[in-house]
Amino acid sequence: MHHDTSTVKKHFILIVVLIVSFVGSGFAQNRTTASGVLKDITGTVWEIPEEGDSIGMSIPGANIRLLRAGDSALVKGMSADPNGKFLFPGIKQDNYILAVSFLGYTTSYTQVSSERFRGSRNIDLGKIILKESAIALAGVTIEGQAPEVVVKEDTLEYNPTAFKVQEGAVVEDLLKRLPGVEVEADGKITSAGKEVKRVFVNGKEFFGNDPKMATKNLTVDIIDKVQVVEKKSDQSILTGVDDGETETIINLTIKKNMNKGWMGNVTAGAGTLVDNRTDENPRYNAQTMLNKFSENSQMTFIVNANNLNNQGFTDGGNTVRTNSGRGGGNGITNSNSFGFNISTIVNEKLKIGGDVRYNYAEEFAMRNSFRTNLLIDSVSYRKSLSEDQSYSHNANFNAKIEYKPDSMLTLVFSPQLSYNNSSSHDISLQETLAGDSTQVNRSDAQTSMRSDGLVLGGELTATRRFARKGRRLSLRLNGNLNHSTGNGTNISVSEFFLQQDRSKSLNQESETSSNSNSYSFRASYVEPLRENMTLQVYYDLRKNGTRNLRETFDYNPADGTYSLLNTDYSKSLDNNFVNQTIGLSLNAIYPKYNYNIGVNIVPSYTQSTSFIKNGASEGVDSTLNRIPGRRVVNYSPQVNFTYRFDRQTNLRFTYRGNTRQPSVSQLDPTPNNTNPLNIRSGNPDLLPSYSNNMSLRFNTSQRETQRSLTMSADYSFTLNEIINYTSYEAETGIQYTAPVNENGSWTASGDLMFNTPIGSSKRFKFSTTTRLNYNNRIGYTTVKKQSQRNISGTLGASENVGLSYTKSWFYGQLRANVRYSNTTNSLEGKENQRNTNFGITYNTQLTLPWSVGINSDVNYRATRGLSTGYNKDEVIWNAGLSKQFLKGNRATLRLQWTDILQQRLSISRNITANYIEDSEYNALTSYVLVSFSYRFNNMKGSSRNRSRGEVQDRPQREDAQDGQSGWREGGQRGEGGGGGRFR
């Protein structure tokens, strides 16, 4: 091989200079050790994942350089050990600068003055904190593959670029492709079996407890990372002590180049049902979203209107429905909503955030169900048909104001207000058959309900820090007022063919009113015992008072009004509940592990009275039942332990005990005669239940190979669990259901999620999610006209396997899943129940020349083990064609065709200890929709990336002058916007 002579000379001169430099440095070192004051300089390199988080992680392998202050000459250099520690022995007295750097973080500079050498001890610099580096995107691109999933201590971080979706797709479309995440038909999100009830954007709350406002409205093109986070409780954040209480949230980080300025999009579309035999209205969709993101604030305005079953909001929870058992996502829904969300840092002392939401929805559902009553000495079946039409208005306001008058005091005030107005009308037909097909009963009913609800609440917290590090006092006060009224009618005819004298007709009007107030107070004091250990003492008081009034009047044919008070259906209830928690916990934080060990004493008190409003004026005793106060005391330990094997692997164990108060409907003894063949009532003697929950989590992620593994195991058992006691009249077929307390229920589950690329190019990615669970449930079933206790055990297993392939112009993902369930019973003669669900999904995205895109997804689902007529297969094929145009491809014209094969079904199974019920609803059938979208923004550097898929921008590091590599690991910590503290 030929070498240029000048090049060889340059290399030779460079080598000589380096040798002379090192030799000179060595002589200088020898001279400094010969005389003068010598000290050891030590410290530990740490990073803090989130602002305000007291639990950081050490950084092994960080680059440590000791520089002379006068000329920045290198004195010594080394790498931090596996625990992030470093030691420079025998350093001569002088002025120095300690420079600490690591890939993905800004360089830290610490002054070490000559005066520090005059002490009697060596120089310990303590924790050197590194912060995530800022990134400026350059025009240079590189070839690389972003990992699908990165596992951190309490976070699963998904990279949207690894899951290509069509232009204009919303976050929910992306979530459906993520391994370990499931999205149900009604938009409910679960991860590892836990429901996600809140979505954050850049670490800040986004429309409070309404995740759909983000998942159904925010578009994927602005999202940098999707993080599924086990968020600590607000109390843990305020006190700095991990109490083990977490909730699963999703945090969406916005792309850095979209964090400064305005951006938004407008979409409008119209179409028609493919098979429009009933001459239904045309399908339509209209949506507008406007965002402004900056370092100190974010604002979002959303408007959504459609009749495509796309509820871009979550029901506020006050809507009263007369039909029972209808799940979300079934039927046909027309919805209109708008929302405004803001979060801003006014100044160093004041932060303000909040949102306003309004939505209107019309829902129409048809239901056909078949129930098998699980009896031993006899068999019965129930068939039912129903139609429900409902309307609802919901308005909500939430805010959060955080004020810090000084560095020692933090005040947070969170008010909330919501209003609901709704109405519904239900028509139902129901009949019960004996095992020989003998008709036992039949019922025709028409019910209606109008209701109004108002909720007003607020929470105030105050946290005071003290001069001694770690000492804190925290106070929290919460109050809520809830008022609702309702007016309904019930017109029904019930026939009992085996006992004709029991047949009856009802024509009733009911007026209901519910008033409840609740408040809670919590005080917590944290005392540091030593540098890494604190002791927490806390007291929590919760009190709820509820008055439910119900008056039911029969139709009076004499004057044509509802004026005859029916005392059998006019029972009202007063209930008071008080719960206290006295706790003590020890908390310790170390580089490799941390733990929290404590014990709680939980006394509770319940008292209730049932009565008839204005009963004395009607000649009856107004007080029906006064239950003296009942006191229950529970004791429970709490344990939280986290061990960090390294930066990428950790193990966490948690145990918690929780008390749950019976709901008002569970305590209310008033019979609910909406369904005359299934009479439900409450039980004022119910005790609060107490659940014990244990979980074990193991996470590991290999950033170099882009492999990740998450394993978890959960176990829980409940004392005084509230279950339904059901009795059955064989002669009439009427079921009477009321809640009771029982012991013996428990559940156990295990989850495993594994992701890995295949091949050196990492274009293929494989994922698997496995779940095993077992539920031991207590129930009652009728044997020889008597209800007997039955223990049912349900074993469930599911497997979801995914394989994807990515290129710059093509993305394809194949996912297959199977779910198996087997239920056994302790009572002899009660048959086991098995059912299996199969599913295969393939979705693909093609990016063609001339900015043309094609997307398609095919979903096959099959069910076995259901009742006759419900074991159906379906293949749902959706496809779309899009064309982008105008400057910067800001405009998109799209053609969508859903359910091309017209096979959509809406079938579900509900299994209890007493029955198995299969249901089928009406569904939105195949439709074609043409839509136009326009995206706009005024952000600098927000033009479209030059590439798609595997082509990534090369980041330039602020600390490039340090001579380190400027490359950032794709998808690793710090890439993308937002973080922040989850509050």
PDB file of N, CA, C and O in Angstrom, residues 644-676:
ATOM      1  N   ARG A 644     -30.758  -1.496  41.683  1.00  0.00           N
ATOM      2  CA  ARG A 644     -30.236  -1.185  40.354  1.00  0.00           C
ATOM      3  C   ARG A 644     -28.976  -2.008  40.113  1.00  0.00           C
ATOM      4  O   ARG A 644     -27.926  -1.741  40.711  1.00  0.00           O
ATOM      5  N   PHE A 645     -29.090  -2.993  39.237  1.00  0.00           N
ATOM      6  CA  PHE A 645     -27.902  -3.787  38.898  1.00  0.00           C
ATOM      7  C   PHE A 645     -26.905  -2.933  38.131  1.00  0.00           C
ATOM      8  O   PHE A 645     -25.701  -3.032  38.332  1.00  0.00           O
ATOM      9  N   ASP A 646     -27.415  -2.110  37.227  1.00  0.00           N
ATOM     10  CA  ASP A 646     -26.611  -1.135  36.494  1.00  0.00           C
ATOM     11  C   ASP A 646     -27.585  -0.102  35.957  1.00  0.00           C
ATOM     12  O   ASP A 646     -28.768  -0.097  36.299  1.00  0.00           O
ATOM     13  N   ARG A 647     -27.113   0.779  35.088  1.00  0.00           N
ATOM     14  CA  ARG A 647     -27.959   1.836  34.566  1.00  0.00           C
ATOM     15  C   ARG A 647     -29.108   1.306  33.733  1.00  0.00           C
ATOM     16  O   ARG A 647     -30.111   1.984  33.515  1.00  0.00           O
ATOM     17  N   GLN A 648     -28.988   0.067  33.244  1.00  0.00           N
ATOM     18  CA  GLN A 648     -29.986  -0.457  32.327  1.00  0.00           C
ATOM     19  C   GLN A 648     -30.831  -1.584  32.915  1.00  0.00           C
ATOM     20  O   GLN A 648     -31.742  -2.068  32.263  1.00  0.00           O
ATOM     21  N   THR A 649     -30.550  -2.015  34.139  1.00  0.00           N
ATOM     22  CA  THR A 649     -31.244  -3.159  34.727  1.00  0.00           C
ATOM     23  C   THR A 649     -31.618  -2.846  36.164  1.00  0.00           C
ATOM     24  O   THR A 649     -30.770  -2.372  36.935  1.00  0.00           O
ATOM     25  N   ASN A 650     -32.873  -3.109  36.535  1.00  0.00           N
ATOM     26  CA  ASN A 650     -33.303  -2.869  37.899  1.00  0.00           C
ATOM     27  C   ASN A 650     -34.412  -3.826  38.279  1.00  0.00           C
ATOM     28  O   ASN A 650     -35.086  -4.414  37.425  1.00  0.00           O
ATOM     29  N   LEU A 651     -34.606  -3.969  39.583  1.00  0.00           N
ATOM     30  CA  LEU A 651     -35.623  -4.842  40.160  1.00  0.00           C
ATOM     31  C   LEU A 651     -36.371  -4.048  41.214  1.00  0.00           C
ATOM     32  O   LEU A 651     -35.757  -3.348  42.029  1.00  0.00           O
ATOM     33  N   ARG A 652     -37.729  -4.145  41.213  1.00  0.00           N
ATOM     34  CA  ARG A 652     -38.530  -3.373  42.162  1.00  0.00           C
ATOM     35  C   ARG A 652     -39.612  -4.266  42.771  1.00  0.00           C
ATOM     36  O   ARG A 652     -40.310  -4.980  42.057  1.00  0.00           O
ATOM     37  N   PHE A 653     -39.742  -4.189  44.107  1.00  0.00           N
ATOM     38  CA  PHE A 653     -40.786  -4.921  44.829  1.00  0.00           C
ATOM     39  C   PHE A 653     -41.624  -3.918  45.609  1.00  0.00           C
ATOM     40  O   PHE A 653     -41.100  -2.994  46.235  1.00  0.00           O
ATOM     41  N   THR A 654     -42.953  -4.119  45.585  1.00  0.00           N
ATOM     42  CA  THR A 654     -43.870  -3.208  46.262  1.00  0.00           C
ATOM     43  C   THR A 654     -44.976  -4.000  46.935  1.00  0.00           C
ATOM     44  O   THR A 654     -45.510  -4.949  46.363  1.00  0.00           O
ATOM     45  N   TYR A 655     -45.300  -3.589  48.150  1.00  0.00           N
ATOM     46  CA  TYR A 655     -46.489  -4.103  48.838  1.00  0.00           C
ATOM     47  C   TYR A 655     -47.287  -2.905  49.342  1.00  0.00           C
ATOM     48  O   TYR A 655     -46.734  -1.980  49.936  1.00  0.00           O
ATOM     49  N   ARG A 656     -48.621  -2.940  49.100  1.00  0.00           N
ATOM     50  CA  ARG A 656     -49.494  -1.880  49.582  1.00  0.00           C
ATOM     51  C   ARG A 656     -50.803  -2.475  50.071  1.00  0.00           C
ATOM     52  O   ARG A 656     -51.284  -3.476  49.554  1.00  0.00           O
ATOM     53  N   GLY A 657     -51.384  -1.827  51.079  1.00  0.00           N
ATOM     54  CA  GLY A 657     -52.715  -2.171  51.544  1.00  0.00           C
ATOM     55  C   GLY A 657     -53.639  -0.978  51.381  1.00  0.00           C
ATOM     56  O   GLY A 657     -53.234   0.165  51.641  1.00  0.00           O
ATOM     57  N   ASN A 658     -54.880  -1.219  50.937  1.00  0.00           N
ATOM     58  CA  ASN A 658     -55.811  -0.117  50.673  1.00  0.00           C
ATOM     59  C   ASN A 658     -57.216  -0.464  51.146  1.00  0.00           C
ATOM     60  O   ASN A 658     -57.672  -1.604  50.991  1.00  0.00           O
ATOM     61  N   THR A 659     -57.895   0.533  51.703  1.00  0.00           N
ATOM     62  CA  THR A 659     -59.290   0.395  52.110  1.00  0.00           C
ATOM     63  C   THR A 659     -60.184   0.984  51.030  1.00  0.00           C
ATOM     64  O   THR A 659     -59.882   2.046  50.488  1.00  0.00           O
ATOM     65  N   ARG A 660     -61.301   0.300  50.714  1.00  0.00           N
ATOM     66  CA  ARG A 660     -62.255   0.813  49.724  1.00  0.00           C
ATOM     67  C   ARG A 660     -63.640   0.854  50.345  1.00  0.00           C
ATOM     68  O   ARG A 660     -64.147  -0.149  50.838  1.00  0.00           O
ATOM     69  N   GLN A 661     -64.234   2.024  50.304  1.00  0.00           N
ATOM     70  CA  GLN A 661     -65.559   2.223  50.858  1.00  0.00           C
ATOM     71  C   GLN A 661     -66.617   1.704  49.890  1.00  0.00           C
ATOM     72  O   GLN A 661     -66.479   1.853  48.675  1.00  0.00           O
ATOM     73  N   PRO A 662     -67.696   1.087  50.385  1.00  0.00           N
ATOM     74  CA  PRO A 662     -68.799   0.707  49.479  1.00  0.00           C
ATOM     75  C   PRO A 662     -69.384   1.939  48.799  1.00  0.00           C
ATOM     76  O   PRO A 662     -69.441   3.022  49.387  1.00  0.00           O
ATOM     77  N   SER A 663     -69.817   1.776  47.550  1.00  0.00           N
ATOM     78  CA  SER A 663     -70.429   2.882  46.830  1.00  0.00           C
ATOM     79  C   SER A 663     -71.828   3.134  47.374  1.00  0.00           C
ATOM     80  O   SER A 663     -72.405   2.319  48.106  1.00  0.00           O
ATOM     81  N   VAL A 664     -72.372   4.282  47.022  1.00  0.00           N
ATOM     82  CA  VAL A 664     -73.706   4.638  47.496  1.00  0.00           C
ATOM     83  C   VAL A 664     -74.742   3.638  46.996  1.00  0.00           C
ATOM     84  O   VAL A 664     -75.643   3.218  47.740  1.00  0.00           O
ATOM     85  N   SER A 665     -74.641   3.215  45.737  1.00  0.00           N
ATOM     86  CA  SER A 665     -75.606   2.256  45.196  1.00  0.00           C
ATOM     87  C   SER A 665     -75.484   0.900  45.886  1.00  0.00           C
ATOM     88  O   SER A 665     -76.477   0.173  46.011  1.00  0.00           O
ATOM     89  N   GLN A 666     -74.284   0.543  46.347  1.00  0.00           N
ATOM     90  CA  GLN A 666     -74.124  -0.720  47.061  1.00  0.00           C
ATOM     91  C   GLN A 666     -74.705  -0.665  48.465  1.00  0.00           C
ATOM     92  O   GLN A 666     -75.058  -1.703  49.038  1.00  0.00           O
ATOM     93  N   LEU A 667     -74.808   0.517  49.036  1.00  0.00           N
ATOM     94  CA  LEU A 667     -75.367   0.661  50.377  1.00  0.00           C
ATOM     95  C   LEU A 667     -76.866   0.925  50.361  1.00  0.00           C
ATOM     96  O   LEU A 667     -77.561   0.660  51.340  1.00  0.00           O
ATOM     97  N   ASP A 668     -77.377   1.444  49.259  1.00  0.00           N
ATOM     98  CA  ASP A 668     -78.778   1.849  49.174  1.00  0.00           C
ATOM     99  C   ASP A 668     -79.679   0.619  49.076  1.00  0.00           C
ATOM    100  O   ASP A 668     -79.619  -0.137  48.100  1.00  0.00           O
ATOM    101  N   PRO A 669     -80.548   0.375  50.055  1.00  0.00           N
ATOM    102  CA  PRO A 669     -81.397  -0.829  50.018  1.00  0.00           C
ATOM    103  C   PRO A 669     -82.591  -0.708  49.074  1.00  0.00           C
ATOM    104  O   PRO A 669     -83.353  -1.660  48.924  1.00  0.00           O
ATOM    105  N   THR A 670     -82.771   0.442  48.436  1.00  0.00           N
ATOM    106  CA  THR A 670     -83.917   0.629  47.555  1.00  0.00           C
ATOM    107  C   THR A 670     -83.846  -0.329  46.373  1.00  0.00           C
ATOM    108  O   THR A 670     -82.862  -0.336  45.636  1.00  0.00           O
ATOM    109  N   PRO A 671     -84.886  -1.151  46.139  1.00  0.00           N
ATOM    110  CA  PRO A 671     -84.857  -2.060  44.983  1.00  0.00           C
ATOM    111  C   PRO A 671     -84.868  -1.271  43.673  1.00  0.00           C
ATOM    112  O   PRO A 671     -85.583  -0.285  43.540  1.00  0.00           O
ATOM    113  N   ASN A 672     -84.063  -1.707  42.748  1.00  0.00           N
ATOM    114  CA  ASN A 672     -84.043  -1.125  41.404  1.00  0.00           C
ATOM    115  C   ASN A 672     -84.889  -2.016  40.507  1.00  0.00           C
ATOM    116  O   ASN A 672     -84.486  -3.116  40.153  1.00  0.00           O
ATOM    117  N   ASN A 673     -86.059  -1.531  40.146  1.00  0.00           N
ATOM    118  CA  ASN A 673     -87.004  -2.332  39.384  1.00  0.00           C
ATOM    119  C   ASN A 673     -86.971  -1.999  37.902  1.00  0.00           C
ATOM    120  O   ASN A 673     -87.921  -2.291  37.175  1.00  0.00           O
ATOM    121  N   THR A 674     -85.895  -1.376  37.431  1.00  0.00           N
ATOM    122  CA  THR A 674     -85.776  -1.070  36.011  1.00  0.00           C
ATOM    123  C   THR A 674     -85.932  -2.331  35.182  1.00  0.00           C
ATOM    124  O   THR A 674     -86.608  -2.352  34.152  1.00  0.00           O
ATOM    125  N   ASN A 675     -85.306  -3.401  35.635  1.00  0.00           N
ATOM    126  CA  ASN A 675     -85.472  -4.705  35.003  1.00  0.00           C
ATOM    127  C   ASN A 675     -86.275  -5.587  35.965  1.00  0.00           C
ATOM    128  O   ASN A 675     -85.726  -6.082  36.948  1.00  0.00           O
ATOM    129  N   PRO A 676     -87.562  -5.795  35.733  1.00  0.00           N
ATOM    130  CA  PRO A 676     -88.396  -6.523  36.703  1.00  0.00           C
ATOM    131  C   PRO A 676     -88.009  -7.983  36.859  1.00  0.00           C
ATOM    132  O   PRO A 676     -88.481  -8.632  37.802  1.00  0.00           O
TER     133      PRO A 676
END
